[in-house]
CSV table of C-alpha atoms in Angstrom, one decimal:
chain,number,residue,atom,x,y,z
M,1,MET,CA,75.7,-60.4,-51.1
M,2,ALA,CA,78.4,-58.9,-48.9
M,3,ARG,CA,77.9,-55.5,-50.6
M,4,GLN,CA,74.1,-55.6,-49.9
M,5,GLU,CA,74.8,-56.3,-46.2
M,6,THR,CA,77.3,-53.5,-46.0
M,7,ASN,CA,74.7,-51.1,-47.5
M,8,ASP,CA,72.1,-52.3,-45.1
M,9,PHE,CA,74.4,-51.8,-42.2
M,10,LEU,CA,75.4,-48.3,-43.3
M,11,ALA,CA,71.7,-47.4,-43.8
M,12,ALA,CA,70.7,-48.8,-40.4
M,13,PHE,CA,73.7,-46.9,-38.8
M,14,ALA,CA,72.7,-43.6,-40.5
M,15,ILE,CA,69.1,-44.0,-39.4
M,16,GLY,CA,70.1,-44.9,-35.8
M,17,ALA,CA,72.5,-41.9,-35.7
M,18,ALA,CA,69.8,-39.5,-37.0
M,19,LEU,CA,67.3,-40.9,-34.4
M,20,GLY,CA,69.9,-40.5,-31.6
M,21,VAL,CA,70.6,-36.9,-32.6
M,22,GLY,CA,66.9,-36.1,-32.8
M,23,ALA,CA,66.2,-37.7,-29.4
M,24,THR,CA,69.2,-35.8,-27.8
M,25,LEU,CA,67.9,-32.5,-29.2
M,26,LEU,CA,64.4,-33.2,-28.0
M,27,LEU,CA,65.5,-34.2,-24.5
M,28,ARG,CA,67.9,-31.4,-24.1
M,29,PRO,CA,66.9,-29.0,-21.3
M,30,GLN,CA,65.6,-25.6,-22.3
M,31,LYS,CA,67.8,-22.6,-22.0
M,32,PRO,CA,67.4,-20.9,-18.6
M,33,ASN,CA,65.2,-17.9,-18.6
M,34,PRO,CA,66.9,-15.1,-16.7
M,35,ARG,CA,63.7,-13.7,-15.5
M,36,LYS,CA,62.5,-17.0,-14.0
M,37,GLN,CA,66.0,-17.6,-12.4
M,38,LEU,CA,65.8,-14.2,-10.8
M,39,GLN,CA,62.2,-14.9,-9.5
M,40,LYS,CA,63.4,-18.2,-8.1
M,41,ARG,CA,66.3,-16.5,-6.3
M,42,LEU,CA,64.1,-13.8,-4.9
M,43,LYS,CA,61.2,-16.0,-3.8
M,44,PRO,CA,62.5,-16.7,-0.3
M,45,HIS,CA,63.1,-13.0,0.3
M,46,VAL,CA,59.7,-12.0,-0.9
M,47,ARG,CA,58.1,-14.6,1.4
M,48,LYS,CA,60.0,-13.2,4.4
M,49,LEU,CA,58.9,-9.7,3.5
M,50,SER,CA,55.3,-10.6,3.0
M,51,LYS,CA,55.2,-12.5,6.3
M,52,SER,CA,56.7,-9.6,8.1
M,53,ALA,CA,54.3,-7.1,6.5
M,54,ALA,CA,51.3,-9.4,7.4
M,55,ARG,CA,52.5,-9.6,11.0
M,56,THR,CA,52.8,-5.9,11.1
M,57,ARG,CA,49.3,-5.4,9.8
M,58,LYS,CA,47.9,-8.0,12.1
M,59,ALA,CA,49.4,-6.3,15.1
M,60,GLY,CA,47.9,-3.0,13.9
M,61,ARG,CA,51.1,-1.1,13.9
M,62,ILE,CA,53.1,0.6,11.3
M,63,ALA,CA,56.8,-0.1,11.2
M,64,PRO,CA,58.7,3.0,12.4
M,65,ARG,CA,60.9,4.8,9.9
M,66,PRO,CA,64.3,5.8,10.9
M,67,PRO,CA,64.7,9.5,11.4
M,68,ALA,CA,67.4,9.8,8.7
M,69,ALA,CA,65.0,8.3,6.1
M,70,GLU,CA,62.5,11.1,6.6
M,71,GLY,CA,64.0,13.6,4.1
M,72,MET,CA,65.9,11.1,2.0
M,73,GLU,CA,62.9,10.2,-0.2
M,74,ASP,CA,62.4,13.9,-1.1
M,75,ASP,CA,66.1,14.4,-1.8
M,76,ALA,CA,66.2,11.3,-4.0
M,77,ILE,CA,63.1,12.4,-5.9
M,78,ARG,CA,64.5,15.9,-6.4
M,79,ALA,CA,67.9,14.5,-7.5
M,80,GLY,CA,66.1,12.2,-10.0
M,81,ARG,CA,64.1,15.1,-11.4
M,82,GLU,CA,67.2,17.2,-11.8
M,83,LEU,CA,69.1,14.4,-13.6
M,84,LEU,CA,66.1,13.9,-15.9
M,85,ALA,CA,65.9,17.6,-16.7
M,86,GLU,CA,69.7,17.6,-17.5
M,87,PHE,CA,69.3,14.5,-19.7
M,88,ARG,CA,66.4,16.0,-21.6
M,89,GLY,CA,68.4,19.3,-22.1
M,90,GLU,CA,71.4,17.3,-23.4
M,91,VAL,CA,69.2,15.3,-25.8
M,92,GLN,CA,67.6,18.4,-27.1
M,93,ARG,CA,71.0,20.1,-27.6
M,94,ILE,CA,72.2,17.0,-29.6
M,95,LEU,CA,69.0,17.0,-31.7
M,96,ASP,CA,69.3,20.7,-32.4
M,97,GLU,CA,72.9,20.3,-33.5
M,98,ALA,CA,72.0,17.4,-35.8
M,99,ARG,CA,69.2,19.3,-37.4
M,100,ASP,CA,71.4,22.3,-38.0
M,101,GLU,CA,74.1,20.0,-39.6
M,102,LEU,CA,71.5,18.3,-41.8
M,103,ARG,CA,70.1,21.7,-42.9
M,104,GLY,CA,73.6,22.9,-43.7
M,105,LEU,CA,74.3,19.7,-45.8
M,106,ALA,CA,71.0,20.1,-47.6
M,107,SER,CA,71.8,23.7,-48.5
M,108,GLU,CA,75.2,22.8,-49.9
M,109,ARG,CA,73.8,20.0,-52.1
M,110,PRO,CA,73.5,20.8,-55.8
M,111,PRO,CA,70.0,20.9,-57.2
M,112,ARG,CA,68.6,17.8,-58.9
M,113,GLY,CA,67.9,17.6,-62.6
M,114,ASP,CA,64.3,17.5,-64.1
M,115,GLY,CA,64.3,13.7,-64.3
M,116,GLY,CA,64.9,13.3,-60.5
M,117,GLU,CA,68.3,11.8,-61.3
M,118,LEU,CA,71.5,13.0,-59.7
M,119,GLU,CA,73.8,14.9,-62.1
M,120,GLY,CA,77.3,13.7,-62.2
């Protein structure tokens, strides 16, 4: 009879452990979503900006731009376009080199046999 009690105890212990592990896994908090964390951190700043913009619209005035900022937007756009053009040129050069190299490898390759199998 002692053996039966031991087996019952071990079975109950195993079932309890499995239930405990399952409950722990179910109740574990989800992994934090980076996007939601960023939204949560930015929320106070967005509120401040929207309130400020609403006050500006309500007053019927447009916030003055600093004189130094007048030409900075155009300069930034121009610089971005130049960088993009350089990047496209570099990508095109790399692709052209790769195509030439592949064509060279294809021309050096021995012709295939009639059965489509490699000779060798």
